[in-house]
Coordinates of C-alpha atoms and ligand atoms in Angstrom, one line a residue:
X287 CA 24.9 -6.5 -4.6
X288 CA 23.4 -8.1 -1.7
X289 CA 24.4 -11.8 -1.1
X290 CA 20.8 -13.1 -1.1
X291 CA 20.1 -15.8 -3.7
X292 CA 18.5 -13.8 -7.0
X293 CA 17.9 -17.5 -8.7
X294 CA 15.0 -18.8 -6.5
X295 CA 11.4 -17.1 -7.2
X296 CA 10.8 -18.1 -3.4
X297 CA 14.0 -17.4 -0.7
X298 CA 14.1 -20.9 1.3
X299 CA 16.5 -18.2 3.3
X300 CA 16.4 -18.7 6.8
X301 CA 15.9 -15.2 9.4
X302 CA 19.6 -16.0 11.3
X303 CA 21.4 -16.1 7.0
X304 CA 19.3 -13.0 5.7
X305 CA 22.3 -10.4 5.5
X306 CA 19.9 -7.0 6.4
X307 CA 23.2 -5.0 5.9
X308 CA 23.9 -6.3 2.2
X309 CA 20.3 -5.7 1.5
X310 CA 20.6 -2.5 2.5
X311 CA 23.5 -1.4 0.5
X312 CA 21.0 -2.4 -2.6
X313 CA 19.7 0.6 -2.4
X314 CA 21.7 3.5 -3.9
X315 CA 19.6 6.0 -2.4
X316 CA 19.7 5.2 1.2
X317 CA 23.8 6.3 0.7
X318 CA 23.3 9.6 0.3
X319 CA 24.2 12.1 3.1
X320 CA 21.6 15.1 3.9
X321 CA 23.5 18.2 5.4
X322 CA 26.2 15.9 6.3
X323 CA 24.4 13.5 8.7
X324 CA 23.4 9.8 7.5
X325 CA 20.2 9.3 5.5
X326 CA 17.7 7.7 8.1
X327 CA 14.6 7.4 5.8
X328 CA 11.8 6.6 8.1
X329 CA 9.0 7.6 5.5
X330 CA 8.3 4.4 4.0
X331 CA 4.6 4.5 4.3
X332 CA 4.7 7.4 2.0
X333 CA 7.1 5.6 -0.7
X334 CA 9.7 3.0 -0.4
X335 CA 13.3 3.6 -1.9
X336 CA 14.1 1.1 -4.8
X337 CA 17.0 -1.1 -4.7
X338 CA 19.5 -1.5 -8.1
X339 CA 17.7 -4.3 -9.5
X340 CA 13.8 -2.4 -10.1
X341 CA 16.3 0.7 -11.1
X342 CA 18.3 -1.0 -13.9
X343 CA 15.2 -2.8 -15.0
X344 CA 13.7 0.0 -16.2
X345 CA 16.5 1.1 -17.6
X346 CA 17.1 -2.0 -18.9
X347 CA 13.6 -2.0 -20.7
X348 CA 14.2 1.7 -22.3
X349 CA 17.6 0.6 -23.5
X350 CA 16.5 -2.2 -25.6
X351 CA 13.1 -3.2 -25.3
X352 CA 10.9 -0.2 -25.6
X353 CA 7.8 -0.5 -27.9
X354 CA 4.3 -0.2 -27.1
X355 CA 2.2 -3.3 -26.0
X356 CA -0.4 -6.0 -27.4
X357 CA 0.0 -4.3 -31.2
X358 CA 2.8 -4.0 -32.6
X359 CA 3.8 -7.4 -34.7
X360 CA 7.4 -6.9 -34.6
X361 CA 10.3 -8.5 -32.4
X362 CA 10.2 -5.5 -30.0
X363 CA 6.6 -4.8 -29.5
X364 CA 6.5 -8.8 -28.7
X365 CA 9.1 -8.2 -26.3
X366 CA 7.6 -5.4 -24.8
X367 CA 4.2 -7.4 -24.4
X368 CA 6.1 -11.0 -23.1
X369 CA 7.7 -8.6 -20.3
X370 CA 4.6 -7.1 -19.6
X371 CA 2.2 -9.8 -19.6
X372 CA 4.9 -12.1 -17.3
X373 CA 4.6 -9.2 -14.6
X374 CA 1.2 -9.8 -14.4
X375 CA 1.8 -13.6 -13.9
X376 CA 4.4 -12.6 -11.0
X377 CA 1.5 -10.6 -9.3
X378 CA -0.7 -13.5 -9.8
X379 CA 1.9 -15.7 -8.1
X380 CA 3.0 -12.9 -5.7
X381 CA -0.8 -12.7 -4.0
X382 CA -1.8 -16.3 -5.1
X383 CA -4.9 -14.9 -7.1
X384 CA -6.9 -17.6 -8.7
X385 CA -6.8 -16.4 -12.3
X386 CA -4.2 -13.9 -14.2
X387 CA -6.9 -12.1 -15.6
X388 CA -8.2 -10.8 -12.2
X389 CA -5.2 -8.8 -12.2
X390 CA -5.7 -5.2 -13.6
X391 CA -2.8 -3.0 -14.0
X392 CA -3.5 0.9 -12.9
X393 CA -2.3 3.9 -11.5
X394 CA -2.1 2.8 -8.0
X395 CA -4.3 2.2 -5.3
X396 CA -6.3 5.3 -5.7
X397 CA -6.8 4.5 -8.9
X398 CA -7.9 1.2 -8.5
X399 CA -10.7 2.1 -5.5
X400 CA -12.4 4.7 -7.8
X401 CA -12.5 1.9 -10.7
X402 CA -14.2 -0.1 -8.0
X403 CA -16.5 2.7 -6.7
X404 CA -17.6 3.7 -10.4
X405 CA -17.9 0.4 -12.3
X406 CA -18.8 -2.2 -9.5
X407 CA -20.9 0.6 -6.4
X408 CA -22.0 3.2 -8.9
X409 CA -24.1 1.7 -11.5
X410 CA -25.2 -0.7 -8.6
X411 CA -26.3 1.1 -5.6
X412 CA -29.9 2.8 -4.8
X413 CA -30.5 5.8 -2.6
X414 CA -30.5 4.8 1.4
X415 CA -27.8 1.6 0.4
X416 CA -24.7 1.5 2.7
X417 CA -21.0 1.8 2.2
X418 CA -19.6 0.7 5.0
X419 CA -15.6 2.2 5.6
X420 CA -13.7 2.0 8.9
X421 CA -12.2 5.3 10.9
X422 CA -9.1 4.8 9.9
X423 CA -9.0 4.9 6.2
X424 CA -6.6 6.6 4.2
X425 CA -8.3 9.5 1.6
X426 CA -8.5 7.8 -1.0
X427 CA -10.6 5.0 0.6
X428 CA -13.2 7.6 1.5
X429 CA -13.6 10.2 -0.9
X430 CA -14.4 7.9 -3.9
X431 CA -17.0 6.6 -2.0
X432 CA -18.7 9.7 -0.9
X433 CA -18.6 11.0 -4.8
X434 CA -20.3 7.2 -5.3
X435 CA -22.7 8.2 -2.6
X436 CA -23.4 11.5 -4.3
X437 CA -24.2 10.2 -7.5
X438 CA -26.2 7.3 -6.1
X439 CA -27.8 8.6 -3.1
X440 CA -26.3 5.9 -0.9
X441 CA -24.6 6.6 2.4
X442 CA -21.5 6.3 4.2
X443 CA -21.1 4.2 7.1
X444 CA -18.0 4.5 9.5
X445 CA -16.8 1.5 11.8
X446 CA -15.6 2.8 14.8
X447 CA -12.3 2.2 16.4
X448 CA -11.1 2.0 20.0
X449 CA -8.3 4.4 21.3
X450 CA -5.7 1.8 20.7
X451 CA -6.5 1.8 16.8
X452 CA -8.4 -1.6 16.5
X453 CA -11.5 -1.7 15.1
X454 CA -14.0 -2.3 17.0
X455 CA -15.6 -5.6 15.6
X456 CA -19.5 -5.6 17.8
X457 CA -19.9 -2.5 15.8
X458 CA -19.1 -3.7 12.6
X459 CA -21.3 -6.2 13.4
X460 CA -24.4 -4.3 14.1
X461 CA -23.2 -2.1 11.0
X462 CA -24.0 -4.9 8.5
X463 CA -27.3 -5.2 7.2
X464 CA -29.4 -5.6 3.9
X465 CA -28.6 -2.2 3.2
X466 CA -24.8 -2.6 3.0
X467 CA -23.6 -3.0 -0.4
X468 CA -20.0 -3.1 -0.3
X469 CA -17.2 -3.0 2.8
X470 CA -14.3 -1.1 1.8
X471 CA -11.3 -1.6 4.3
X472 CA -7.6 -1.0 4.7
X473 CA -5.4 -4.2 5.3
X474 CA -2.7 -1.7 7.1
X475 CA -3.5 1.7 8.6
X476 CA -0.8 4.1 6.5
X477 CA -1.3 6.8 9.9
X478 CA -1.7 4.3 13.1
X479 CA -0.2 1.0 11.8
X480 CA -2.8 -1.0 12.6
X481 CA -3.4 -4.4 11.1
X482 CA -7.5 -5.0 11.2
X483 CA -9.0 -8.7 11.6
X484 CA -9.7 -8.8 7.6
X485 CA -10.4 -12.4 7.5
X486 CA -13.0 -12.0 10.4
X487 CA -14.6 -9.3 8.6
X488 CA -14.5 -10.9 5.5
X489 CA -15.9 -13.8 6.8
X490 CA -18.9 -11.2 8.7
X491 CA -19.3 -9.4 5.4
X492 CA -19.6 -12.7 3.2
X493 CA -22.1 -14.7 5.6
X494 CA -24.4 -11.5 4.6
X495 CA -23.0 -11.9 0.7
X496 CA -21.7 -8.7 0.9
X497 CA -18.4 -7.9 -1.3
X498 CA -15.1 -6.6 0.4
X499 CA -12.4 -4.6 -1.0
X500 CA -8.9 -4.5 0.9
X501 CA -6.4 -1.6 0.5
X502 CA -3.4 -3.4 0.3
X503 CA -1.6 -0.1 -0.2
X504 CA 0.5 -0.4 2.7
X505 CA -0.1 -4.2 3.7
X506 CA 1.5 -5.6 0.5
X507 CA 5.6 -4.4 1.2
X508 CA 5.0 -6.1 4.9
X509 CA 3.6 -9.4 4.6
X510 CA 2.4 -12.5 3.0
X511 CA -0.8 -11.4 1.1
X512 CA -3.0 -14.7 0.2
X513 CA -6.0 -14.0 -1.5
X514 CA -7.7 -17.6 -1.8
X515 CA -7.1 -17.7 1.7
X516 CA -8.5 -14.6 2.7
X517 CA -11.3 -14.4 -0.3
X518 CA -12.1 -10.5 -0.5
X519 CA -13.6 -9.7 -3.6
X520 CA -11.5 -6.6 -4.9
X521 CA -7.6 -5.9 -3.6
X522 CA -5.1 -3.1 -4.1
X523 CA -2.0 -2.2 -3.8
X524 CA 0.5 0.9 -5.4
X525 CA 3.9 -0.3 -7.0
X526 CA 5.7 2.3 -5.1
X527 CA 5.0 1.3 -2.0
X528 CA 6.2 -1.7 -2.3
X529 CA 10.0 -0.7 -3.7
X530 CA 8.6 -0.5 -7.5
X531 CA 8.1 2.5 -9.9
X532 CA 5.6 4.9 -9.2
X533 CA 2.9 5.8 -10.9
X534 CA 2.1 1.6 -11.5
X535 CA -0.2 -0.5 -9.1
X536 CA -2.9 -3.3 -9.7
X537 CA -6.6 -4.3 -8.6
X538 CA -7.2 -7.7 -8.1
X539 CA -11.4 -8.7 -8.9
X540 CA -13.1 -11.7 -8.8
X541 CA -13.6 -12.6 -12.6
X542 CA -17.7 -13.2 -11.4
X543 CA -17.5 -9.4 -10.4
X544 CA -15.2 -7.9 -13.0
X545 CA -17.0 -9.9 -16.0
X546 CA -20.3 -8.2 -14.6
X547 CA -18.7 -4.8 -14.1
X548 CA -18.6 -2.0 -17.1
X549 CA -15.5 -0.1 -17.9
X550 CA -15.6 3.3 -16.4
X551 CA -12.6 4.3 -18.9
X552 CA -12.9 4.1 -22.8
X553 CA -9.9 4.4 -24.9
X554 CA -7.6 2.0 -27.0
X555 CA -6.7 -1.3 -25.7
X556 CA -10.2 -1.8 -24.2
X557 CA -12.4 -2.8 -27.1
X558 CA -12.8 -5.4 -29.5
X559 CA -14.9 -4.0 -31.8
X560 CA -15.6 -0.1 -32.5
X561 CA -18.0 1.5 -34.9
X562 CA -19.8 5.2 -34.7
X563 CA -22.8 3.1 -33.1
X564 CA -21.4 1.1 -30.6
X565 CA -18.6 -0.8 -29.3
X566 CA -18.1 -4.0 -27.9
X567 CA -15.3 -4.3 -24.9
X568 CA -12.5 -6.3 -24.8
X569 CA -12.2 -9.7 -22.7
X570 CA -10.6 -9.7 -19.2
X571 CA -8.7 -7.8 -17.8
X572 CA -7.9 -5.3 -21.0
X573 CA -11.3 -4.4 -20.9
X574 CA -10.3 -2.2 -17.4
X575 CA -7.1 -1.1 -19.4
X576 CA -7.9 1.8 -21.4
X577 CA -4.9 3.5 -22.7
X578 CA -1.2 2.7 -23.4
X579 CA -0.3 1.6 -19.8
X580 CA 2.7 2.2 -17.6
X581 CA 5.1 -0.4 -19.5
X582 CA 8.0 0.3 -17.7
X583 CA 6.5 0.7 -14.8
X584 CA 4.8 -2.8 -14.2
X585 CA 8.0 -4.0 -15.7
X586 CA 9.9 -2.5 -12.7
X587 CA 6.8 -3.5 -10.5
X588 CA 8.0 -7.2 -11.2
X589 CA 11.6 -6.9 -10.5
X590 CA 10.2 -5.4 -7.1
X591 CA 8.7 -8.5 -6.4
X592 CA 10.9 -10.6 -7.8
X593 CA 13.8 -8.8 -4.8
X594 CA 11.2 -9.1 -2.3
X595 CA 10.7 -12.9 -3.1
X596 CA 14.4 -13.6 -3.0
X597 CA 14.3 -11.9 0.8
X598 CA 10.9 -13.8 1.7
X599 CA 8.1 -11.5 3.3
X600 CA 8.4 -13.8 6.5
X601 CA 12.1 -12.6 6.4
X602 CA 10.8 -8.8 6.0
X603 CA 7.9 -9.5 8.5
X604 CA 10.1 -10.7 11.0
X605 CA 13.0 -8.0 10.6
X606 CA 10.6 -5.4 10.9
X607 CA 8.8 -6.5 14.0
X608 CA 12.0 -6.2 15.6
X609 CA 12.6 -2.3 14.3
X610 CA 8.9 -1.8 15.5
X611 CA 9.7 -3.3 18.9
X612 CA 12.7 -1.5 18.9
X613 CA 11.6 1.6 17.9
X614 CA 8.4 1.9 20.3
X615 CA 10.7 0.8 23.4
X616 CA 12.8 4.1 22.5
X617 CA 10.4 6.4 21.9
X618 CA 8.2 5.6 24.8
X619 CA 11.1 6.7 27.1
X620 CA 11.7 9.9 25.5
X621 CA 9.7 12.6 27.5
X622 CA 6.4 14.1 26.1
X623 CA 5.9 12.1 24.1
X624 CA 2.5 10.0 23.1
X625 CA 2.4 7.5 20.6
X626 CA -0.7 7.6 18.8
X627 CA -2.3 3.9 18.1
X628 CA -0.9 0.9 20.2
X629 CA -3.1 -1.9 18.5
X630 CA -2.1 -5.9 19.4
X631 CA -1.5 -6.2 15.5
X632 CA 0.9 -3.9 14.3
X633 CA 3.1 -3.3 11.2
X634 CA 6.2 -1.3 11.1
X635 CA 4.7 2.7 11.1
X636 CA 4.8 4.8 14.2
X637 CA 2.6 7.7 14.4
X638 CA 3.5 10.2 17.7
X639 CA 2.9 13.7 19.2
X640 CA 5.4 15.5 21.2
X641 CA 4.4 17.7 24.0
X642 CA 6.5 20.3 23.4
X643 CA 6.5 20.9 19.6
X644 CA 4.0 20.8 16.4
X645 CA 5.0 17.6 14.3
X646 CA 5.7 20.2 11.2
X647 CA 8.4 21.5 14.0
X648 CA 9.0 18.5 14.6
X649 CA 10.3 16.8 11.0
X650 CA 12.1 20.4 10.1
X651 CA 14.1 19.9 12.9
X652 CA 14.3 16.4 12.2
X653 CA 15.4 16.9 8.6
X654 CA 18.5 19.1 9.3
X655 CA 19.7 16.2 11.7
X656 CA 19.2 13.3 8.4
X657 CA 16.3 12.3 9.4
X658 CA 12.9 11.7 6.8
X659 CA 10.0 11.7 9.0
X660 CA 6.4 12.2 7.9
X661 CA 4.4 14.9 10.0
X662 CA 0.7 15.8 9.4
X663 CA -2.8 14.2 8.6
X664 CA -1.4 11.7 6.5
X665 CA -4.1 11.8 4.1
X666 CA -6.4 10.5 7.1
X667 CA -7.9 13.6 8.8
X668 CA -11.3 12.2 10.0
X669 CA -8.9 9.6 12.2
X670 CA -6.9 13.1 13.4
X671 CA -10.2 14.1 14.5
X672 CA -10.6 10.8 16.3
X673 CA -7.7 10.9 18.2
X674 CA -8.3 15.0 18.7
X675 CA -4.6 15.6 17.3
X676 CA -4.4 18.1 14.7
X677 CA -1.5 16.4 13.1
X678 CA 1.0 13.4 14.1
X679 CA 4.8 12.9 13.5
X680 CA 5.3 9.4 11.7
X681 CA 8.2 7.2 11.3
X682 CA 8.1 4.4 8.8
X683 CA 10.2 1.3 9.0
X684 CA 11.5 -0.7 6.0
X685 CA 13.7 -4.0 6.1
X686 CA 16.2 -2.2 5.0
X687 CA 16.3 0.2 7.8
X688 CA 18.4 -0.8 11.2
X689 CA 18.7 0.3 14.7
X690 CA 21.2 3.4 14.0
X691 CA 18.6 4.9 12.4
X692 CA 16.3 4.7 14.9
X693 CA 18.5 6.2 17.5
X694 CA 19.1 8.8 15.1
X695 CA 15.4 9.6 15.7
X696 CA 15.0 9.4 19.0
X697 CA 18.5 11.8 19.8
X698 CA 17.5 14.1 16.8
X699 CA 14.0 14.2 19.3
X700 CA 15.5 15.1 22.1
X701 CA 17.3 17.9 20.4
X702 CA 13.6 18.7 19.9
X703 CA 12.8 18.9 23.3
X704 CA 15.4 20.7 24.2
X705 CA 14.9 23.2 21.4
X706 CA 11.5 24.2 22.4
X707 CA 12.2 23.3 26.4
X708 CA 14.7 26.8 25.8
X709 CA 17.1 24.6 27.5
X710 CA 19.5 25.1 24.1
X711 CA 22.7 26.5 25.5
X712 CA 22.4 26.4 28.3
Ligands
7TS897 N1 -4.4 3.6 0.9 C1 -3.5 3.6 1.9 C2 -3.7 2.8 3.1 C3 -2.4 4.5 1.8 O1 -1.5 4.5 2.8 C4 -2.2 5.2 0.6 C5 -1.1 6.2 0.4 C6 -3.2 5.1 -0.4 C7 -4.2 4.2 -0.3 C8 -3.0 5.7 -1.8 O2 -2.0 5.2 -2.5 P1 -1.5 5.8 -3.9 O3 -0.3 5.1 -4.2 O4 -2.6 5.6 -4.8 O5 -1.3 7.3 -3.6 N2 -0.5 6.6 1.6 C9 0.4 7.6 1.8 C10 0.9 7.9 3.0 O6 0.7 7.4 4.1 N3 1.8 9.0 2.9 O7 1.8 9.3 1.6 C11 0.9 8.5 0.9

């Protein structure tokens, strides 16, 4: 166990106590030893490894508290329900949302855009109204809004970016009009790491009452997320990207938009009143949770946060800024290579193409040396396109990564280069 302070909900901790190694050995995973080498996880973007405490809380809650929720009148099933209902109070807390029941429990972030795009844009938006997306959305911040535009008849609107990987505010600008009917934007690029001016645009979108949705997807694991500060209307994030379970994540609404907004799911859980005719919904937020939810899951989900609170996001923010730093003064001095999106605001995720090899070539190689790199579109082709790269290597920093594993990197690319430079052996 690490020697952080598990009592306090909020780590008073300062940066110079925070013991990064301790932390580090939380996480049985991260021991492990592929083909002999050390385990240098850099895909973090893609999932986050999960330290003890999320691990044995799950555990914990199939041991001995296991019912299901919100039905059962017995001990356990009120057990079950206490658990469940509290992690939605430390999500509350954890993103200081106004209300707990503007917190929805889903799938993930994917999830929680499509409830967005088919109970708040669909039943909403005309033929010729805008969506307005940015170039450098993840998948699934784009393709539930061109199924939304199918069904509708509205269109698709892209805010351009500059070849650092900033968006490119005049343009957004000129982009809103009366015609734009939601602004759906990522609070962390998962492929370029690029943090965009959300409370600018939020500010833009508002001034024209337009509603914004965020994809915390990434943003949430890196740093403090305030939402009465930054006001959007909708936000995301996935539970496994920010050290929880998978397969958990939740969607924050404004109760004036999520009272207005019909379930797009029907099910159990979601009603409070059924007959052959009709059926009336339940109140906020079970009305969005059809269907015996990830119990477990959001259960883990809150011991997540609970570790992250004890290290303090301006801890992880801080720590990881100096792996970024660290990282990109490495890699820019190994030869051929380019890395792909230098924005002013950056998180921790380093996309990169090498001269002399494909990034699939790239993370084989890298794998057989212990390294977890991330090559390809990363869900986020029209952006490849952008940048005319068919594909980028990515490396992913977490708190609990260190500088050994980013040399680790940049010697297992060298061996790259020399691999494909023919100079092997020589
Ligand atoms: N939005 C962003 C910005 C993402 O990075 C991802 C996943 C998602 C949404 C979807 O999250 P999910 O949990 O619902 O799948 N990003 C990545 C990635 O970069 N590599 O693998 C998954």
């Amino acid at each position: 166990m690490s020697l952080i302070d598990r009592s306090a909900e909020h780590s008073s901790l300062p940066f110079s106590k925070v013991d990064w190694p301790a932390i580090r050995r939380d996480f049985p995973l991260l021991t492990q030893q592929p083909y002999g080498k050390p385990l240098a996880y850099l895909d973090n973007a893609a999932t986050t490894q999960k330290p003890n405490i999320v691990i044995d809380s799950v555990a914990h809650f199939y041991r001995f508290d296991n019912a299901n929720v919100h039905r059962g009148v017995y001990q356990l099933s009120e057990r079950a329900t206490a658990a469940f209902e509290a992690a939605r109070d430390k999500i509350k807390y954890f993103l200081n949302a106004p209300l707990r029941e503007e917190i929805i429990f889903v799938r993930g972030a994917t999830e929680a855009i499509n409830l967005v795009a088919q109970s708040y844009a669909r039943p909403r938006l005309k033929p010729f109204d805008e969506i307005l997306i940015s170039a450098m959305e993840h998948h699934s911040n784009i393709v539930p809004w061109q199924m939304v535009c199918k069904q509708t008849g509205a269109q698709l609107k892209v805010i351009p970016i500059n070849d650092n990987g900033e968006i490119m505010l005049d343009s957004y600008r000129a982009l809103l009009s009366e015609k734009t009917k939601i602004v759906a934007i990522t609070h962390l690029s998962n492929a370029l790491g690029s943090i965009p001016p959300v409370q600018k645009m939020i500010t833009m979108a508002h001034a024209r009452e337009i509603p914004v949705l965020l994809d915390g997807a990434q943003a949430a694991a890196h740093f403090k997320v305030d939402l009465q500060t930054l006001d959007c209307d909708f936000y995301t994030f996935s539970g496994h990207k920010i050290y929880g379970p998978t397969g958990v994540g939740m969607l924050y609404g404004k109760k004036s938009y999520l009272e207005a907004m019909e379930p797009y799911q029907g099910g159990g859980e979601m009603i409070s009143r059924v007959s052959f005719e009709s059926s009336d919904y339940n109140s906020l937020p079970y009305k969005f949770e059809a269907g015996t939810p990830n119990i477990a899951g959001v259960v883990g989900l809150a011991a997540a946060l609970g570790y992250i609170n004890t290290i303090g996001l301006d801890n992880i923010r801080q720590r990881e800024q100096q792996l970024l730093n660290y990282a990109t003064q490495a890699l820019e001095q190994t030869a051929g290579l380019r890395i792909i999106g230098m924005a002013k605001h950056k998180a921790s995720i380093i996309s990169f193409v090498l001269d002399s090899a494909h990034p699939h070539d790239i993370s084989t190689i890298l794998d057989q040396q212990g390294v977890a790199i991330r090559a390809g579109h990363h869900c986020a082709m029209p952006l490849m396109t952008r940048f005319n790269v068919p594909a980028t290597a990515r490396a992913s920093f977490s708190f609990y990564n260190n500088e050994s594993d980013i040399e680790q990197l940049v010697q297992s690319l060298q061996l790259v280069n020399q691999i494909f430079s023919g100079k092997m052996g020589e």
